Short mmCIF file of C-alpha atoms in Angstrom, two decimals:
data_model
loop_
_atom_site.label_atom_id
_atom_site.label_comp_id
_atom_site.label_asym_id
_atom_site.label_seq_id
_atom_site.Cartn_x
_atom_site.Cartn_y
_atom_site.Cartn_z
CA MET A 1 2.69 -38.75 -6.95
CA THR A 2 5.77 -37.19 -8.55
CA THR A 3 5.48 -33.45 -9.25
CA HIS A 4 7.63 -31.58 -11.81
CA GLU A 5 7.84 -27.80 -12.16
CA TYR A 6 8.66 -26.04 -15.44
CA ASP A 7 8.07 -22.65 -16.95
CA VAL A 8 6.33 -24.28 -19.93
CA ALA A 9 5.00 -27.82 -20.33
CA ILE A 10 4.50 -28.98 -23.91
CA VAL A 11 2.32 -32.02 -24.53
CA GLY A 12 3.42 -34.00 -27.59
CA ALA A 13 6.78 -34.36 -29.37
CA GLY A 14 5.51 -33.60 -32.86
CA THR A 15 6.62 -30.78 -35.12
CA ALA A 16 4.79 -28.03 -33.22
CA GLY A 17 5.83 -29.35 -29.82
CA CYS A 18 9.51 -29.62 -30.70
CA TYR A 19 9.73 -26.14 -32.24
CA ALA A 20 7.88 -24.71 -29.24
CA ALA A 21 10.22 -26.43 -26.78
CA ALA A 22 13.35 -25.33 -28.64
CA THR A 23 12.10 -21.72 -28.77
CA ILE A 24 11.36 -21.72 -25.02
CA ALA A 25 14.74 -23.23 -24.17
CA ASN A 26 16.61 -20.84 -26.47
CA ALA A 27 14.99 -17.98 -24.54
CA GLY A 28 16.46 -19.32 -21.30
CA LEU A 29 13.27 -20.72 -19.76
CA ASP A 30 12.66 -24.29 -18.58
CA ALA A 31 10.73 -26.41 -21.07
CA VAL A 32 9.65 -30.03 -20.97
CA ILE A 33 8.03 -32.11 -23.70
CA ILE A 34 5.70 -34.77 -22.34
CA GLU A 35 5.49 -37.64 -24.84
CA ARG A 36 3.26 -40.71 -24.55
CA LYS A 37 5.50 -42.92 -26.72
CA ASP A 38 8.78 -44.47 -25.65
CA ALA A 39 12.11 -43.13 -26.87
CA GLU A 40 12.31 -45.64 -29.70
CA GLU A 41 8.83 -44.98 -31.08
CA ALA A 42 8.68 -41.21 -30.52
CA GLY A 43 8.63 -39.32 -33.81
CA HIS A 44 6.88 -42.17 -35.64
CA ILE A 45 3.79 -40.37 -36.93
CA ALA A 46 1.37 -41.14 -39.76
CA CYS A 47 2.07 -38.59 -42.47
CA GLY A 48 2.09 -38.22 -46.24
CA ASP A 49 5.77 -37.21 -45.93
CA ALA A 50 5.39 -34.32 -48.38
CA LEU A 51 6.85 -31.08 -47.11
CA LYS A 52 5.85 -27.79 -48.77
CA GLY A 53 7.78 -24.69 -47.82
CA ALA A 54 10.94 -26.61 -46.94
CA ASP A 55 12.94 -23.43 -47.48
CA LYS A 56 10.97 -21.42 -44.91
CA PHE A 57 11.26 -23.04 -41.51
CA PRO A 58 11.77 -21.39 -38.12
CA THR A 59 15.35 -21.21 -36.93
CA ALA A 60 14.81 -22.48 -33.36
CA ILE A 61 15.81 -25.86 -34.77
CA PRO A 62 18.23 -25.11 -37.63
CA LYS A 63 17.23 -26.37 -41.05
CA SER A 64 20.61 -28.08 -41.27
CA LYS A 65 19.50 -30.26 -38.36
CA ILE A 66 16.50 -31.72 -40.18
CA GLU A 67 17.85 -31.76 -43.76
CA PRO A 68 19.24 -35.33 -43.45
CA ALA A 69 15.58 -36.47 -43.35
CA PHE A 70 14.89 -34.88 -46.76
CA THR A 71 15.01 -37.97 -48.98
CA ASN A 72 13.73 -36.41 -52.22
CA THR A 73 14.26 -32.74 -53.00
CA GLY A 74 13.72 -33.26 -56.73
CA VAL A 75 9.91 -33.09 -56.54
CA ASP A 76 8.64 -29.90 -58.17
CA HIS A 77 4.99 -30.42 -59.14
CA GLY A 78 1.76 -32.25 -58.48
CA ARG A 79 0.47 -34.92 -60.84
CA PHE A 80 -3.32 -35.25 -60.81
CA GLU A 81 -4.55 -38.51 -62.30
CA ILE A 82 -8.18 -38.38 -63.47
CA PRO A 83 -9.03 -41.85 -64.85
CA SER A 84 -12.67 -40.98 -65.56
CA HIS A 85 -11.49 -38.44 -68.15
CA ASP A 86 -8.33 -40.28 -69.22
CA THR A 87 -6.38 -37.22 -68.14
CA VAL A 88 -3.20 -36.50 -66.20
CA LEU A 89 -2.68 -32.91 -65.06
CA ASP A 90 0.75 -31.58 -64.13
CA ILE A 91 0.17 -28.86 -61.56
CA PRO A 92 2.99 -26.52 -60.49
CA VAL A 93 3.32 -26.27 -56.72
CA PRO A 94 4.59 -22.93 -55.38
CA GLY A 95 7.49 -22.95 -52.93
CA GLU A 96 10.24 -25.45 -52.23
CA LEU A 97 9.09 -29.07 -52.04
CA ALA A 98 10.65 -32.12 -50.43
CA VAL A 99 9.58 -35.62 -49.47
CA ILE A 100 10.92 -36.77 -46.12
CA ASP A 101 11.53 -39.85 -44.03
CA ARG A 102 9.01 -38.90 -41.33
CA LEU A 103 10.49 -41.11 -38.62
CA LYS A 104 14.00 -39.79 -39.19
CA TYR A 105 12.61 -36.24 -39.32
CA GLY A 106 10.79 -36.81 -36.03
CA LYS A 107 13.94 -38.11 -34.35
CA LEU A 108 15.99 -35.15 -35.58
CA LEU A 109 13.35 -32.71 -34.32
CA ILE A 110 13.52 -34.26 -30.85
CA GLU A 111 17.31 -34.10 -30.94
CA GLY A 112 17.08 -30.45 -31.96
CA ALA A 113 14.76 -29.62 -29.06
CA GLU A 114 17.07 -31.39 -26.62
CA GLU A 115 20.16 -29.67 -28.02
CA ALA A 116 18.41 -26.34 -27.44
CA GLY A 117 18.00 -27.30 -23.77
CA ALA A 118 14.50 -28.75 -23.54
CA GLU A 119 13.83 -31.93 -21.55
CA LEU A 120 11.97 -34.95 -22.93
CA HIS A 121 9.83 -37.16 -20.70
CA TYR A 122 8.85 -40.32 -22.60
CA ASP A 123 6.29 -43.01 -21.67
CA THR A 124 4.05 -40.37 -20.09
CA VAL A 125 0.34 -40.30 -20.89
CA VAL A 126 -1.42 -37.05 -20.00
CA ASN A 127 -5.01 -37.63 -18.96
CA ASP A 128 -6.15 -34.36 -17.38
CA VAL A 129 -5.32 -30.68 -16.84
CA LYS A 130 -4.80 -28.70 -13.66
CA GLN A 131 -7.03 -25.64 -13.58
CA THR A 132 -7.87 -22.96 -11.02
CA GLU A 133 -11.41 -21.93 -10.12
CA ASP A 134 -11.11 -18.82 -12.29
CA GLY A 135 -10.21 -20.94 -15.34
CA GLN A 136 -6.42 -20.64 -15.59
CA ILE A 137 -4.67 -23.84 -16.65
CA THR A 138 -1.64 -24.41 -14.41
CA GLY A 139 -0.39 -27.81 -15.53
CA VAL A 140 -1.29 -31.36 -16.48
CA VAL A 141 -1.53 -34.73 -14.77
CA GLY A 142 -0.99 -38.23 -16.09
CA LYS A 143 0.97 -41.41 -15.69
CA HIS A 144 4.61 -42.18 -16.35
CA LYS A 145 4.33 -45.90 -17.08
CA ASP A 146 2.23 -46.94 -14.06
CA ASP A 147 3.20 -44.10 -11.72
CA PRO A 148 1.04 -40.99 -11.24
CA VAL A 149 2.79 -37.78 -12.24
CA GLU A 150 1.87 -34.10 -12.44
CA TYR A 151 3.45 -31.06 -14.06
CA ASP A 152 3.10 -27.53 -12.74
CA ALA A 153 3.74 -24.86 -15.37
CA GLU A 154 3.16 -21.18 -16.04
CA VAL A 155 1.92 -22.08 -19.53
CA VAL A 156 0.78 -25.37 -21.08
CA ILE A 157 1.23 -25.76 -24.84
CA ASP A 158 -1.05 -28.42 -26.30
CA GLY A 159 0.63 -30.23 -29.19
CA ALA A 160 -1.24 -33.45 -28.52
CA GLY A 161 -2.64 -33.74 -32.04
CA ALA A 162 -6.07 -33.92 -33.63
CA LEU A 163 -9.01 -33.96 -31.22
CA SER A 164 -6.68 -33.45 -28.26
CA LEU A 165 -7.86 -34.93 -24.98
CA LEU A 166 -6.72 -31.81 -23.13
CA GLN A 167 -9.45 -29.79 -24.84
CA ASP A 168 -12.06 -32.23 -23.54
CA LYS A 169 -10.69 -32.11 -20.01
CA ALA A 170 -10.25 -28.33 -19.72
CA ASP A 171 -13.19 -26.10 -18.83
CA LEU A 172 -13.04 -23.62 -21.70
CA GLU A 173 -16.59 -22.29 -21.40
CA ASP A 174 -15.52 -18.80 -20.33
CA ALA A 175 -12.53 -18.59 -22.67
CA THR A 176 -12.44 -17.57 -26.32
CA PHE A 177 -10.87 -20.94 -27.19
CA ASP A 178 -12.69 -22.52 -30.15
CA THR A 179 -14.92 -25.37 -28.99
CA ASN A 180 -16.92 -25.63 -32.22
CA VAL A 181 -15.05 -28.82 -33.13
CA ARG A 182 -16.62 -32.06 -34.39
CA TYR A 183 -15.36 -35.33 -35.87
CA SER A 184 -17.02 -34.50 -39.20
CA GLN A 185 -14.52 -31.64 -39.65
CA PHE A 186 -11.65 -34.12 -39.69
CA CYS A 187 -10.17 -36.57 -42.17
CA SER A 188 -9.33 -40.19 -41.51
CA ALA A 189 -6.14 -41.22 -43.29
CA TYR A 190 -4.01 -44.33 -43.76
CA ARG A 191 -0.62 -44.74 -45.37
CA GLU A 192 1.93 -47.42 -46.18
CA ILE A 193 5.61 -47.19 -47.07
CA VAL A 194 6.02 -49.33 -50.19
CA GLU A 195 9.33 -50.40 -51.75
CA VAL A 196 9.35 -51.26 -55.47
CA ASP A 197 11.91 -53.07 -57.63
CA GLU A 198 12.37 -50.40 -60.31
CA ALA A 199 12.40 -46.62 -60.20
CA VAL A 200 8.99 -45.02 -60.81
CA GLU A 201 8.82 -42.63 -63.76
CA TRP A 202 7.14 -39.94 -61.64
CA ASP A 203 9.74 -39.58 -58.89
CA ASP A 204 9.73 -35.79 -59.43
CA ALA A 205 6.02 -35.42 -58.63
CA LEU A 206 3.47 -35.70 -55.86
CA VAL A 207 0.80 -37.96 -57.35
CA PHE A 208 -2.87 -37.43 -56.47
CA LYS A 209 -5.83 -39.54 -57.58
CA PRO A 210 -9.52 -39.24 -56.68
CA THR A 211 -11.28 -41.84 -54.61
CA GLU A 212 -14.82 -42.87 -55.48
CA ARG A 213 -16.04 -40.03 -53.28
CA ALA A 214 -15.35 -36.38 -53.92
CA ALA A 215 -14.24 -35.67 -50.35
CA GLY A 216 -11.16 -37.89 -50.48
CA TYR A 217 -8.07 -38.79 -52.50
CA LEU A 218 -5.29 -41.30 -52.92
CA TRP A 219 -1.67 -40.19 -52.94
CA TYR A 220 1.68 -41.57 -54.05
CA PHE A 221 4.59 -39.50 -52.77
CA PRO A 222 8.07 -40.74 -53.73
CA ARG A 223 10.49 -40.67 -50.80
CA THR A 224 12.98 -41.96 -53.34
CA SER A 225 12.51 -43.37 -56.83
CA THR A 226 11.89 -46.83 -55.28
CA GLU A 227 10.38 -46.00 -51.87
CA ILE A 228 6.86 -44.59 -52.03
CA ASN A 229 4.53 -43.22 -49.38
CA ALA A 230 1.16 -44.53 -50.60
CA GLY A 231 -2.02 -43.55 -48.81
CA LEU A 232 -5.56 -42.25 -48.88
CA GLY A 233 -7.99 -40.30 -46.76
CA PHE A 234 -11.61 -39.24 -46.61
CA GLN A 235 -13.60 -36.52 -44.87
CA MET A 236 -15.30 -37.95 -41.78
CA ASN A 237 -18.71 -36.55 -42.68
CA GLU A 238 -18.80 -39.38 -45.27
CA GLU A 239 -19.58 -43.03 -44.74
CA PRO A 240 -16.35 -44.82 -43.71
CA MET A 241 -14.14 -46.11 -46.51
CA GLN A 242 -12.41 -49.47 -46.36
CA MET A 243 -9.12 -47.65 -46.56
CA ILE A 244 -6.72 -50.59 -46.41
CA ASP A 245 -8.67 -52.58 -49.00
CA ASP A 246 -9.20 -49.54 -51.25
CA LEU A 247 -5.48 -48.77 -51.21
CA LYS A 248 -4.58 -52.39 -51.91
CA ASP A 249 -6.97 -52.44 -54.86
CA ASP A 250 -5.38 -49.37 -56.39
CA LEU A 251 -1.84 -50.63 -55.77
CA ARG A 252 -2.78 -53.89 -57.46
CA ASP A 253 -3.91 -52.02 -60.58
CA ARG A 254 -0.62 -50.13 -60.97
CA GLU A 255 2.16 -51.97 -62.79
CA GLU A 256 4.91 -50.09 -60.99
CA PHE A 257 3.85 -51.79 -57.73
CA ASP A 258 4.18 -55.37 -58.98
CA ASN A 259 6.12 -57.39 -56.38
CA ALA A 260 6.20 -54.39 -54.05
CA GLU A 261 7.01 -54.81 -50.36
CA VAL A 262 5.19 -52.91 -47.62
CA THR A 263 7.61 -51.88 -44.86
CA ASP A 264 5.44 -49.70 -42.58
CA LYS A 265 1.74 -49.04 -41.94
CA LEU A 266 0.09 -46.24 -39.97
CA GLY A 267 -3.25 -44.47 -39.75
CA ALA A 268 -4.36 -41.21 -38.15
CA ALA A 269 -7.00 -38.49 -38.00
CA LEU A 270 -6.13 -34.98 -39.10
CA PRO A 271 -8.05 -31.70 -39.25
CA THR A 272 -9.36 -30.66 -42.64
CA ARG A 273 -11.14 -27.56 -41.41
CA ARG A 274 -10.40 -23.89 -40.83
CA THR A 275 -7.86 -22.91 -38.18
CA TYR A 276 -9.38 -22.52 -34.71
CA ASP A 277 -10.98 -19.09 -34.22
CA SER A 278 -8.93 -18.82 -31.04
CA ALA A 279 -6.34 -21.28 -29.73
CA VAL A 280 -5.71 -19.57 -26.39
CA ALA A 281 -7.15 -19.71 -22.89
CA PRO A 282 -5.61 -18.48 -19.63
CA GLY A 283 -2.28 -20.31 -19.27
CA TYR A 284 -2.94 -22.46 -22.33
CA MET A 285 -2.29 -22.50 -26.09
CA ALA A 286 -2.90 -25.18 -28.75
CA VAL A 287 -0.57 -25.71 -31.70
CA GLY A 288 -0.34 -27.81 -34.86
CA ASP A 289 -3.04 -30.42 -35.44
CA ALA A 290 -4.48 -29.59 -32.00
CA ALA A 291 -5.50 -26.18 -33.41
CA ALA A 292 -6.20 -27.25 -37.04
CA HIS A 293 -3.04 -25.72 -38.46
CA VAL A 294 -3.41 -27.82 -41.61
CA ASN A 295 -4.18 -27.00 -45.24
CA PRO A 296 -7.78 -28.30 -45.49
CA THR A 297 -7.49 -29.11 -49.22
CA THR A 298 -4.28 -31.18 -49.08
CA GLY A 299 -3.84 -32.19 -45.42
CA GLY A 300 -0.34 -30.68 -45.37
CA GLY A 301 0.55 -29.35 -41.93
CA ILE A 302 4.28 -29.64 -41.18
CA ALA A 303 5.35 -26.07 -41.96
CA GLY A 304 2.30 -24.53 -40.28
CA ALA A 305 2.90 -26.60 -37.16
CA ALA A 306 6.54 -25.50 -36.99
CA TYR A 307 5.64 -21.83 -37.12
CA ALA A 308 2.70 -22.23 -34.74
CA GLY A 309 5.06 -23.83 -32.22
CA GLN A 310 7.46 -20.91 -32.52
CA TYR A 311 4.73 -18.25 -32.31
CA ALA A 312 3.11 -19.87 -29.25
CA ALA A 313 6.45 -20.23 -27.50
CA GLU A 314 7.48 -16.64 -28.18
CA GLN A 315 4.18 -15.43 -26.76
CA ALA A 316 4.58 -17.69 -23.73
CA VAL A 317 8.04 -16.26 -23.05
CA GLU A 318 6.74 -12.69 -23.23
CA ALA A 319 3.76 -13.48 -21.00
CA ILE A 320 5.85 -15.25 -18.37
CA GLU A 321 8.43 -12.47 -18.27
CA ASP A 322 5.59 -9.94 -17.82
CA GLY A 323 3.99 -12.07 -15.08
CA ASP A 324 0.69 -12.27 -16.97
CA VAL A 325 -0.47 -15.44 -18.74
CA SER A 326 -4.08 -14.33 -19.22
CA GLU A 327 -5.99 -14.72 -22.46
CA ASP A 328 -5.28 -11.08 -23.31
CA ALA A 329 -1.55 -11.62 -22.80
CA LEU A 330 -1.49 -14.68 -25.08
CA TRP A 331 -3.81 -13.26 -27.76
CA HIS A 332 -1.11 -12.02 -30.12
CA TYR A 333 -0.31 -15.67 -30.87
CA ASN A 334 -3.71 -15.95 -32.57
CA GLU A 335 -3.01 -12.82 -34.63
CA ARG A 336 0.32 -14.14 -35.89
CA VAL A 337 -1.18 -17.47 -36.92
CA MET A 338 -4.03 -15.79 -38.80
CA GLU A 339 -1.64 -13.39 -40.53
CA HIS A 340 0.78 -16.13 -41.59
CA PHE A 341 -1.54 -18.92 -42.75
CA GLY A 342 -4.86 -18.96 -40.88
CA ALA A 343 -6.62 -16.59 -43.27
CA ARG A 344 -5.43 -18.55 -46.29
CA TYR A 345 -6.55 -21.86 -44.74
CA ALA A 346 -9.99 -20.39 -44.01
CA GLY A 347 -10.34 -19.59 -47.71
CA LEU A 348 -9.14 -23.06 -48.68
CA ASP A 349 -11.71 -24.55 -46.33
CA VAL A 350 -14.39 -23.19 -48.69
CA TYR A 351 -13.04 -25.51 -51.42
CA ASN A 352 -13.07 -28.40 -48.95
CA ILE A 353 -16.72 -27.64 -48.24
CA LEU A 354 -17.41 -27.58 -51.98
CA SER A 355 -15.84 -31.04 -52.37
CA THR A 356 -18.39 -32.53 -49.96
CA ALA A 357 -21.33 -31.32 -52.04
CA VAL A 358 -20.43 -32.09 -55.67
CA ASP A 359 -20.59 -35.23 -57.76
CA VAL A 360 -17.12 -36.75 -58.09
CA ASP A 361 -17.38 -36.99 -61.90
CA ASP A 362 -18.40 -33.33 -62.15
CA LEU A 363 -15.51 -32.35 -59.89
CA MET A 364 -13.03 -34.32 -61.97
CA GLY A 365 -14.37 -32.77 -65.16
CA LEU A 366 -13.93 -29.35 -63.62
CA LEU A 367 -10.35 -30.10 -62.57
CA ALA A 368 -9.52 -31.44 -66.02
CA ALA A 369 -10.81 -28.22 -67.61
CA LEU A 370 -9.02 -25.70 -65.38
CA PRO A 371 -5.53 -24.40 -66.23
CA GLY A 372 -2.93 -26.08 -64.04
CA LYS A 373 -1.35 -22.92 -62.66
CA LYS A 374 -4.71 -21.45 -61.71
CA LEU A 375 -5.77 -24.70 -60.07
CA ALA A 376 -2.55 -24.69 -58.04
CA GLU A 377 -3.22 -21.14 -56.88
CA ALA A 378 -6.69 -22.14 -55.71
CA LEU A 379 -5.44 -25.26 -53.90
CA TYR A 380 -2.50 -23.62 -52.12
CA ASP A 381 -3.26 -19.90 -51.89
CA GLY A 382 -7.06 -19.74 -51.81
CA LYS A 383 -7.05 -16.91 -54.39
CA THR A 384 -6.55 -16.97 -58.15
CA SER A 385 -7.29 -14.78 -61.15
CA MET A 386 -7.79 -15.40 -64.86
CA GLY A 387 -7.34 -12.97 -67.76
CA PRO A 388 -9.85 -12.79 -70.66
CA LEU A 389 -7.72 -14.79 -73.13
CA LEU A 390 -7.09 -17.60 -70.67
CA ALA A 391 -10.76 -17.55 -69.67
CA ALA A 392 -11.77 -17.95 -73.32
CA ARG A 393 -9.41 -20.90 -73.79
CA THR A 394 -10.75 -22.47 -70.62
CA ALA A 395 -14.31 -22.03 -71.84
CA ILE A 396 -13.48 -23.88 -75.07
CA ASN A 397 -11.69 -26.71 -73.26
CA SER A 398 -14.45 -27.05 -70.69
CA PHE A 399 -17.41 -27.46 -73.03
CA GLY A 400 -19.97 -29.54 -71.14
CA TYR A 401 -18.78 -28.26 -67.75
CA TRP A 402 -19.77 -24.61 -68.01
CA ARG A 403 -22.22 -24.88 -65.11
CA GLN A 404 -19.45 -26.32 -62.92
CA ILE A 405 -17.09 -23.55 -64.07
CA LEU A 406 -19.68 -20.93 -63.11
CA ASP A 407 -20.18 -22.59 -59.71
CA PHE A 408 -16.40 -22.69 -59.19
CA TYR A 409 -16.19 -18.98 -60.01
CA LYS A 410 -18.87 -18.20 -57.42
CA VAL A 411 -17.04 -20.33 -54.85
CA LYS A 412 -13.77 -18.56 -55.68
CA GLN A 413 -15.39 -15.19 -55.05
CA VAL A 414 -16.76 -16.14 -51.65
CA ALA A 415 -13.50 -17.86 -50.67
CA GLU A 416 -11.67 -14.60 -51.34
CA GLN A 417 -14.23 -12.74 -49.24
CA VAL A 418 -13.56 -15.17 -46.38
CA ILE A 419 -9.80 -14.59 -46.69
CA ASP A 420 -10.33 -10.83 -46.67
CA HIS A 421 -12.39 -11.13 -43.49
CA TYR A 422 -9.76 -13.25 -41.75
CA GLU A 423 -7.14 -10.66 -42.68
CA ARG A 424 -9.16 -8.33 -40.42
CA TYR A 425 -8.82 -10.67 -37.43
CA PRO A 426 -9.37 -8.75 -34.17
CA SER A 427 -6.45 -7.45 -32.14
CA SER A 428 -8.08 -8.30 -28.81
CA PRO A 429 -10.45 -10.99 -27.50
CA ASP A 430 -13.12 -8.37 -26.79
CA ALA A 431 -13.80 -7.98 -30.53
CA LEU A 432 -13.97 -11.70 -31.31
CA ASP A 433 -17.75 -12.08 -30.97
CA THR A 434 -18.46 -9.37 -33.54
CA TRP A 435 -15.84 -10.77 -35.92
CA GLN A 436 -17.32 -14.28 -35.59
CA ARG A 437 -20.86 -13.06 -36.31
CA GLN A 438 -19.66 -11.38 -39.49
CA ARG A 439 -17.74 -14.49 -40.50
CA ASP A 440 -20.75 -16.72 -39.88
CA GLU A 441 -22.83 -14.52 -42.18
CA LEU A 442 -20.22 -15.10 -44.88
CA MET A 443 -20.41 -18.84 -44.23
CA GLU A 444 -24.13 -18.80 -44.95
CA THR A 445 -23.20 -17.56 -48.41
CA VAL A 446 -20.64 -20.38 -48.69
CA TYR A 447 -23.32 -22.99 -47.99
CA ASP A 448 -25.76 -21.33 -50.40
CA VAL A 449 -23.20 -21.24 -53.21
CA THR A 450 -21.82 -24.75 -52.70
CA GLY A 451 -25.06 -26.48 -51.73
CA ALA A 452 -23.18 -28.17 -48.89
CA GLU A 453 -24.51 -29.01 -45.46
CA PRO A 454 -23.23 -26.65 -42.74
CA LYS A 455 -19.81 -27.76 -41.53
CA TYR A 456 -19.68 -25.69 -38.34
#
């Protein structure tokens, strides 16, 4: 068996893994990314290709490095198609938007990590962790092609994606690491890259359309005016959708896709749940999809993964330099994630829970009645407000959906209470149990207000 030694071993060459590796290398420590794909296929990841917050990325990999993958920076709003109400809503989206070529972006990220000084080991499938009797993770084992290989490291950063195998293999019983994770908290998604003959009229918008179930949607994101990322997803607490057939049916009904050519197909699972309560254990941190760093209402996770990779790496550097990689020493990583986006995602998860419990026609009627700006605030920030004049106008426009409006208002209130609680995230692992009990009491209110089955 071949044994490698590094300060930090990062599993997975996705967004979080690459930013983590670059941050480690920039700090002068030895970093390796262990990637199961070969060099040609690495970076090829199923994604909607929409990037929110393109102007606010970590600097470990300079923005100038990845900008060549930004194929459409002219998108500036969401377009919600609601056929059941013959309505199209234009929804402003806060922050800088871009649509990217995900494969090119992935390649540039890997290049950026290598240029910072990190090593890449391709064709290597990790199948277990190395762990001491007292619970500290000290490395990983796997196979490079057919040859056994192991990696010894002071810290392992898990960027292995949704439902990471490492979390099944590690004994996390005595750690704070969140193990309350089930398939039903995830979304199954499928996307195609479709080339059309003529420019689409909505090349400045991210197009969303409901599926037949409330807990899912179709999307059409224009990489360019003639190259479209078309896909759909559904929450995995629902009966499985025939995703390929459902997407084909919708494409067939849209004139702009006549004579279209499909150039790439990919599917994946992604977390549509709250950020992990804790993503640390002794010698171990999870980042990106492996820690549910994804907006649970839209599935967007690129920017969150980039920052999570940086935050985890910076904490790893500090811990290694101090000679202490315990859970206490890594804890501040959790705090930074919660402060940056974890609290907001926990509030947005309340709206995801609501979507699993309402009739799709009622939900579409509610969306059609709400002011676009306020809807955008709810979908992206988790909090929104409405003055008396705007509320009166909404009441007039929403005649027939007043019960749904009242329910939405109740959900909004409890979502904001959840965000407020997450903004009081504990500063040490010793206080986590009390914080979780208080949060779980809030979640009981969420289920009462939404009528949804418990998600956690």
